[in-house]
């Protein structure tokens, strides 16, 4: 009797699950709307869906990138978000170098396959994306959508990601005699902006400084007072997780010195920390190892892909940790 009841309960549960899937998978175009100027409540809903992929940066991007930032959401008539993506146009600092456009924060319900292509196609048409250099960082499951919509055929770096709990990270005794590390609050903002321009020669000054104000930032100097690196760890207060990046530096020693100083201030006050590395720069995969209590494991995370060329001027040889992949290629 109990067995029969359990079987019926299991069948009922499966039927309910199938109905939910069917209701999402078979939503008709007439039941959906593309929202190009989302409300605060819709943005909050979308942020919860993509929080670990950079969703908490949306308000910052809107405020700092202004008309160059676009967020499109695909919603049901009751405003339930079923898909979303963002785009940023980066203006070149060099008049002879073209601007480029980045896409990121891709989301569609796990049981659907057609929402994101529909949304990206409309965004790409509105922003004339195919006629300019467009792309960014994309994961393997969405790469085919990019090829179809943006015609991305040029591939750059592969990014890897690793996550460590607070008890898997420690602050070792290391010597940094040739490096002076200062807190973000104690240095001229231009020191960060000018160094960033040597790595990423496109306009994002307001965004970068906003990120540093919201996290724990450091700047490294050599003995002559020249800037040789900038580093940042950002926090998500709701989860207790944090993320390293960017760390741009002339040397591994300077990168480690900045992180050593940041860890000292954090004092283990985090749940989990994330670090990224690239296959185009060996130093990005080795600099963090002295700070780990376990083996450094790297999981493929995203690929840098564009429809024309990898943006001119990106200096990957100093990118120990990239900035947020959802908003920039390095």
CSV table of C-alpha atoms in Angstrom, one decimal:
chain,number,residue,atom,x,y,z
A,1,UNK,CA,0.0,0.0,0.0
A,2,UNK,CA,2.8,2.4,1.0
A,3,UNK,CA,4.7,1.4,-2.1
A,4,UNK,CA,1.7,2.2,-4.3
A,5,UNK,CA,1.2,5.5,-2.5
A,6,UNK,CA,4.9,6.4,-2.9
A,7,UNK,CA,4.8,5.6,-6.6
A,8,UNK,CA,1.7,7.7,-7.1
A,9,UNK,CA,3.3,10.6,-5.2
A,10,UNK,CA,6.4,10.3,-7.4
A,11,UNK,CA,4.4,10.3,-10.6
A,12,UNK,CA,2.4,13.4,-9.4
A,13,UNK,CA,5.6,15.3,-8.6
A,14,UNK,CA,7.1,14.4,-12.0
A,15,UNK,CA,3.9,15.6,-13.7
A,16,UNK,CA,4.0,18.9,-11.8
A,17,UNK,CA,7.6,19.4,-12.8
A,18,UNK,CA,6.8,18.6,-16.4
A,19,UNK,CA,3.9,21.1,-16.3
A,20,UNK,CA,6.3,23.8,-15.0
A,21,UNK,CA,8.8,23.0,-17.7
A,22,UNK,CA,6.1,23.0,-20.3
A,23,UNK,CA,4.8,26.4,-19.2
A,24,UNK,CA,8.3,27.9,-19.6
A,25,UNK,CA,9.4,26.1,-22.8
A,26,UNK,CA,6.1,26.8,-24.6
A,27,UNK,CA,5.7,30.5,-23.8
A,28,UNK,CA,4.5,32.1,-27.0
A,29,UNK,CA,6.1,35.3,-28.3
A,30,UNK,CA,2.8,37.1,-27.7
A,31,UNK,CA,3.2,36.3,-24.0
A,32,UNK,CA,6.6,37.9,-23.8
A,33,UNK,CA,7.9,41.5,-23.9
A,34,UNK,CA,11.4,42.9,-24.3
A,35,UNK,CA,12.0,45.4,-21.6
A,36,UNK,CA,14.7,47.9,-22.6
A,37,UNK,CA,14.4,50.2,-19.6
A,38,UNK,CA,13.8,47.8,-16.7
A,39,UNK,CA,12.2,48.9,-13.4
A,40,UNK,CA,14.2,48.6,-10.2
A,41,UNK,CA,12.1,45.6,-9.2
A,42,UNK,CA,12.8,43.9,-12.5
A,43,UNK,CA,16.6,44.6,-12.1
A,44,UNK,CA,16.5,43.2,-8.6
A,45,UNK,CA,14.9,40.1,-9.9
A,46,UNK,CA,17.5,39.7,-12.6
A,47,UNK,CA,20.3,40.4,-10.2
A,48,UNK,CA,19.3,37.4,-8.1
A,49,UNK,CA,19.5,35.2,-11.1
A,50,UNK,CA,23.0,36.2,-12.1
A,51,UNK,CA,24.5,37.4,-8.8
A,52,UNK,CA,27.7,35.3,-8.9
A,53,UNK,CA,28.3,36.3,-12.5
A,54,UNK,CA,28.5,40.0,-11.8
A,55,UNK,CA,24.8,40.9,-11.3
A,56,UNK,CA,25.6,43.1,-8.3
A,57,UNK,CA,27.5,45.5,-10.7
A,58,UNK,CA,24.4,46.5,-12.6
A,59,UNK,CA,23.5,49.6,-10.6
A,60,UNK,CA,27.2,50.7,-10.8
A,61,UNK,CA,27.4,50.2,-14.5
A,62,UNK,CA,24.1,52.1,-15.1
A,63,UNK,CA,25.5,55.0,-13.0
A,64,UNK,CA,29.0,55.2,-14.4
A,65,UNK,CA,28.7,54.1,-18.0
A,66,UNK,CA,25.4,56.1,-18.6
A,67,UNK,CA,24.2,56.0,-22.2
A,68,UNK,CA,26.9,53.5,-23.1
A,69,UNK,CA,25.3,50.9,-20.9
A,70,UNK,CA,22.2,48.8,-22.0
A,71,UNK,CA,20.3,46.1,-20.1
A,72,UNK,CA,17.6,44.2,-21.9
A,73,UNK,CA,15.3,41.8,-20.1
A,74,UNK,CA,12.8,39.4,-21.6
A,75,UNK,CA,9.7,39.2,-19.3
A,76,UNK,CA,6.4,37.5,-19.2
A,77,UNK,CA,3.4,39.7,-18.9
A,78,UNK,CA,3.5,39.5,-15.1
A,79,UNK,CA,7.0,40.9,-15.3
A,80,UNK,CA,8.7,37.6,-14.4
A,81,UNK,CA,12.2,37.7,-16.0
A,82,UNK,CA,12.9,34.7,-18.2
A,83,UNK,CA,16.0,36.0,-20.0
A,84,UNK,CA,18.4,38.9,-19.9
A,85,UNK,CA,21.7,40.3,-21.2
A,86,UNK,CA,23.7,43.5,-21.0
A,87,UNK,CA,25.9,45.5,-23.3
A,88,UNK,CA,28.6,48.2,-22.9
A,89,UNK,CA,30.2,50.3,-25.5
A,90,UNK,CA,33.8,51.2,-24.7
A,91,UNK,CA,35.1,54.4,-26.3
A,92,UNK,CA,38.8,54.3,-27.3
A,93,UNK,CA,41.3,56.6,-25.8
A,94,UNK,CA,43.3,56.5,-29.0
A,95,UNK,CA,41.6,58.3,-32.0
A,96,UNK,CA,43.1,55.8,-34.4
A,97,UNK,CA,41.7,52.8,-32.5
A,98,UNK,CA,38.0,51.9,-33.0
A,99,UNK,CA,35.5,51.6,-30.2
A,100,UNK,CA,34.2,48.1,-29.2
A,101,UNK,CA,31.1,46.6,-27.7
A,102,UNK,CA,30.9,44.0,-24.9
A,103,UNK,CA,28.0,41.7,-24.1
A,104,UNK,CA,27.6,39.9,-20.8
A,105,UNK,CA,25.3,38.6,-18.0
A,106,UNK,CA,23.6,36.1,-20.2
A,107,UNK,CA,20.7,34.3,-18.7
A,108,UNK,CA,17.8,32.1,-19.8
A,109,UNK,CA,15.8,29.5,-17.9
A,110,UNK,CA,17.6,26.2,-17.7
A,111,UNK,CA,14.8,24.4,-19.6
A,112,UNK,CA,14.7,26.8,-22.5
A,113,UNK,CA,16.9,27.4,-25.6
A,114,UNK,CA,15.2,30.2,-27.6
A,115,UNK,CA,14.8,33.1,-25.2
A,116,UNK,CA,18.4,34.4,-25.2
A,117,UNK,CA,18.9,34.3,-29.0
A,118,UNK,CA,15.6,36.3,-29.4
A,119,UNK,CA,16.7,38.9,-26.9
A,120,UNK,CA,20.3,39.2,-28.2
A,121,UNK,CA,19.1,39.5,-31.8
A,122,UNK,CA,16.9,42.5,-30.8
A,123,UNK,CA,19.6,44.1,-28.8
A,124,UNK,CA,22.2,43.6,-31.6
A,125,UNK,CA,19.8,45.1,-34.1
A,126,UNK,CA,19.1,48.1,-31.9
A,127,UNK,CA,22.7,48.8,-31.2
A,128,UNK,CA,24.0,48.0,-34.7
A,129,UNK,CA,26.4,45.5,-33.1
A,130,UNK,CA,27.3,43.5,-36.2
A,131,UNK,CA,28.7,46.5,-37.9
A,132,UNK,CA,31.2,47.2,-35.1
A,133,UNK,CA,33.7,45.1,-33.2
A,134,UNK,CA,31.5,43.2,-30.8
A,135,UNK,CA,32.0,40.3,-28.3
A,136,UNK,CA,33.5,39.9,-24.9
A,137,UNK,CA,33.6,36.9,-22.5
A,138,UNK,CA,31.3,34.0,-23.2
A,139,UNK,CA,30.9,30.6,-21.7
A,140,UNK,CA,30.7,27.4,-23.8
A,141,UNK,CA,26.9,26.9,-23.5
A,142,UNK,CA,26.3,30.4,-25.0
A,143,UNK,CA,29.1,30.5,-27.6
A,144,UNK,CA,26.8,29.1,-30.3
A,145,UNK,CA,24.3,31.9,-29.7
A,146,UNK,CA,27.1,34.5,-30.1
A,147,UNK,CA,28.2,32.9,-33.4
A,148,UNK,CA,24.7,33.1,-34.7
A,149,UNK,CA,23.8,36.6,-33.5
A,150,UNK,CA,27.2,38.4,-33.4
A,151,UNK,CA,29.2,36.3,-35.9
A,152,UNK,CA,32.0,36.0,-33.4
A,153,UNK,CA,34.9,34.1,-35.1
A,154,UNK,CA,38.0,35.6,-33.5
A,155,UNK,CA,39.0,33.9,-30.3
A,156,UNK,CA,41.4,35.3,-27.6
A,157,UNK,CA,42.1,34.2,-24.0
A,158,UNK,CA,40.5,31.4,-22.2
A,159,UNK,CA,39.6,32.3,-18.6
A,160,UNK,CA,39.7,29.8,-15.7
A,161,UNK,CA,38.1,30.3,-12.3
A,162,UNK,CA,38.8,28.9,-8.8
A,163,UNK,CA,36.9,29.3,-5.6
A,164,UNK,CA,38.4,28.9,-2.1
A,165,UNK,CA,36.9,29.0,1.4
A,166,UNK,CA,38.4,31.3,4.0
A,167,UNK,CA,40.2,28.4,5.7
A,168,UNK,CA,41.9,27.4,2.4
A,169,UNK,CA,43.5,30.8,2.1
A,170,UNK,CA,46.3,32.2,4.4
A,171,UNK,CA,48.7,35.1,4.5
A,172,UNK,CA,52.3,33.7,4.2
A,173,UNK,CA,55.5,35.4,5.3
A,174,UNK,CA,56.8,36.9,2.0
A,175,UNK,CA,59.4,39.7,1.4
A,176,UNK,CA,58.5,42.7,-0.7
A,177,UNK,CA,61.5,44.9,-0.2
A,178,UNK,CA,61.3,46.6,-3.6
A,179,UNK,CA,57.6,47.3,-3.5
A,180,UNK,CA,55.6,49.9,-1.5
A,181,UNK,CA,51.9,49.2,-1.2
A,182,UNK,CA,49.4,51.9,-0.4
A,183,UNK,CA,45.6,51.9,0.2
A,184,UNK,CA,43.3,53.2,-2.4
A,185,UNK,CA,42.1,55.9,0.0
A,186,UNK,CA,45.6,57.3,0.5
A,187,UNK,CA,46.6,57.8,-3.1
A,188,UNK,CA,45.6,60.1,-6.0
A,189,UNK,CA,42.9,58.6,-8.1
A,190,UNK,CA,44.9,59.4,-11.2
A,191,UNK,CA,47.5,56.8,-10.2
A,192,UNK,CA,44.9,54.1,-10.7
A,193,UNK,CA,43.3,55.6,-13.8
A,194,UNK,CA,46.6,56.2,-15.6
A,195,UNK,CA,47.9,52.7,-14.9
A,196,UNK,CA,44.6,51.1,-16.0
A,197,UNK,CA,44.9,53.0,-19.3
A,198,UNK,CA,48.1,51.2,-20.0
A,199,UNK,CA,46.3,47.9,-19.7
A,200,UNK,CA,42.9,48.8,-21.0
A,201,UNK,CA,43.1,51.9,-23.2
A,202,UNK,CA,39.4,52.6,-23.3
A,203,UNK,CA,37.1,54.9,-21.3
A,204,UNK,CA,36.0,53.4,-18.0
A,205,UNK,CA,37.4,55.8,-15.4
A,206,UNK,CA,34.2,56.3,-13.4
A,207,UNK,CA,33.4,52.6,-13.4
A,208,UNK,CA,36.9,51.6,-12.2
A,209,UNK,CA,37.0,54.2,-9.4
A,210,UNK,CA,33.5,53.2,-8.3
A,211,UNK,CA,34.7,49.5,-8.0
A,212,UNK,CA,37.7,50.6,-6.0
A,213,UNK,CA,35.6,52.7,-3.6
A,214,UNK,CA,33.3,49.7,-3.0
A,215,UNK,CA,36.0,47.2,-2.3
A,216,UNK,CA,39.5,46.9,-0.8
A,217,UNK,CA,41.9,48.4,-3.2
A,218,UNK,CA,45.7,48.7,-3.3
A,219,UNK,CA,48.3,50.5,-5.5
A,220,UNK,CA,51.9,49.3,-5.7
A,221,UNK,CA,54.9,51.6,-6.3
A,222,UNK,CA,58.6,50.9,-6.9
A,223,UNK,CA,61.4,52.7,-5.1
A,224,UNK,CA,61.3,55.7,-7.4
A,225,UNK,CA,57.5,56.2,-6.7
A,226,UNK,CA,56.4,54.9,-10.1
A,227,UNK,CA,53.1,53.0,-10.1
A,228,UNK,CA,53.7,49.3,-10.9
A,229,UNK,CA,50.4,47.8,-10.1
A,230,UNK,CA,46.8,48.1,-9.0
A,231,UNK,CA,44.7,45.5,-7.2
A,232,UNK,CA,41.2,45.0,-5.8
A,233,UNK,CA,39.0,42.6,-3.9
A,234,UNK,CA,35.2,43.2,-4.2
A,235,UNK,CA,32.6,41.9,-1.7
A,236,UNK,CA,29.1,40.7,-1.9
A,237,UNK,CA,27.8,41.5,1.5
A,238,UNK,CA,24.6,39.3,1.2
A,239,UNK,CA,26.6,36.1,0.6
A,240,UNK,CA,29.9,36.8,2.3
A,241,UNK,CA,31.7,35.9,-0.9
A,242,UNK,CA,34.4,38.0,-2.5
A,243,UNK,CA,36.2,38.2,-5.8
A,244,UNK,CA,39.7,39.2,-6.7
A,245,UNK,CA,40.1,41.5,-9.7
A,246,UNK,CA,41.4,43.3,-11.3
A,247,UNK,CA,45.0,42.8,-10.4
A,248,UNK,CA,47.2,44.4,-13.0
A,249,UNK,CA,50.9,44.5,-12.3
A,250,UNK,CA,54.4,44.9,-13.8
A,251,UNK,CA,55.7,41.9,-11.7
A,252,UNK,CA,54.5,38.9,-9.8
A,253,UNK,CA,56.1,40.3,-6.7
A,254,UNK,CA,54.1,43.5,-6.9
A,255,UNK,CA,50.8,41.5,-7.5
A,256,UNK,CA,51.5,39.3,-4.4
A,257,UNK,CA,52.4,42.3,-2.3
A,258,UNK,CA,49.1,44.0,-3.0
A,259,UNK,CA,47.1,40.8,-2.3
A,260,UNK,CA,49.2,40.2,0.9
A,261,UNK,CA,48.2,43.7,2.1
A,262,UNK,CA,44.5,43.1,1.2
A,263,UNK,CA,44.4,39.8,3.0
A,264,UNK,CA,45.8,41.4,6.1
A,265,UNK,CA,42.9,43.9,6.1
A,266,UNK,CA,40.3,41.2,5.4
A,267,UNK,CA,41.6,39.0,8.3
A,268,UNK,CA,39.6,36.0,7.2
A,269,UNK,CA,36.3,37.9,7.1
A,270,UNK,CA,34.8,36.2,4.1
A,271,UNK,CA,33.1,33.0,3.3
A,272,UNK,CA,34.6,32.2,-0.1
A,273,UNK,CA,37.0,34.0,-2.5
A,274,UNK,CA,37.1,33.7,-6.3
A,275,UNK,CA,40.2,34.1,-8.5
A,276,UNK,CA,40.5,34.0,-12.3
A,277,UNK,CA,43.4,33.3,-14.5
A,278,UNK,CA,44.2,33.3,-18.3
A,279,UNK,CA,45.9,30.8,-20.6
A,280,UNK,CA,47.6,33.8,-22.4
A,281,UNK,CA,49.8,34.7,-19.4
A,282,UNK,CA,51.5,32.1,-17.2
A,283,UNK,CA,51.9,34.5,-14.3
A,284,UNK,CA,48.2,34.7,-13.8
A,285,UNK,CA,48.0,31.0,-13.0
A,286,UNK,CA,50.9,30.9,-10.5
A,287,UNK,CA,51.0,34.2,-8.5
A,288,UNK,CA,48.2,33.1,-6.0
A,289,UNK,CA,49.7,29.7,-5.1
A,290,UNK,CA,51.7,30.8,-2.1
A,291,UNK,CA,48.4,32.0,-0.5
A,292,UNK,CA,46.6,28.6,-0.8
A,293,UNK,CA,46.5,25.7,1.6
A,294,UNK,CA,45.3,23.3,-1.1
A,295,UNK,CA,46.1,22.7,-4.7
A,296,UNK,CA,45.3,25.4,-7.2
A,297,UNK,CA,42.5,24.0,-9.4
A,298,UNK,CA,41.4,25.9,-12.5
A,299,UNK,CA,38.0,25.3,-14.2
A,300,UNK,CA,37.3,26.7,-17.7
A,301,UNK,CA,35.0,29.6,-17.2
A,302,UNK,CA,34.8,31.8,-20.3
A,303,UNK,CA,36.3,32.6,-23.7
A,304,UNK,CA,37.2,36.0,-25.1
A,305,UNK,CA,35.5,36.2,-28.5
A,306,UNK,CA,34.9,39.0,-31.0
A,307,UNK,CA,33.4,39.3,-34.5
A,308,UNK,CA,36.4,41.3,-35.9
A,309,UNK,CA,39.5,41.5,-33.8
A,310,UNK,CA,40.5,41.3,-30.2
A,311,UNK,CA,40.4,45.0,-29.2
A,312,UNK,CA,43.6,46.8,-29.9
A,313,UNK,CA,45.9,47.8,-27.1
A,314,UNK,CA,44.9,45.3,-24.4
A,315,UNK,CA,48.1,44.4,-22.4
A,316,UNK,CA,47.4,40.9,-21.3
A,317,UNK,CA,51.0,40.4,-20.1
A,318,UNK,CA,50.2,42.4,-16.9
A,319,UNK,CA,46.7,41.0,-16.2
A,320,UNK,CA,47.3,38.7,-13.2
A,321,UNK,CA,43.5,38.7,-12.6
A,322,UNK,CA,41.0,40.2,-15.0
A,323,UNK,CA,38.2,42.6,-14.1
A,324,UNK,CA,34.7,41.3,-14.2
A,325,UNK,CA,34.2,39.1,-17.4
A,326,UNK,CA,30.6,40.2,-17.6
A,327,UNK,CA,31.6,43.8,-18.4
A,328,UNK,CA,35.1,43.7,-19.9
A,329,UNK,CA,37.5,41.3,-21.8
A,330,UNK,CA,40.3,41.8,-19.3
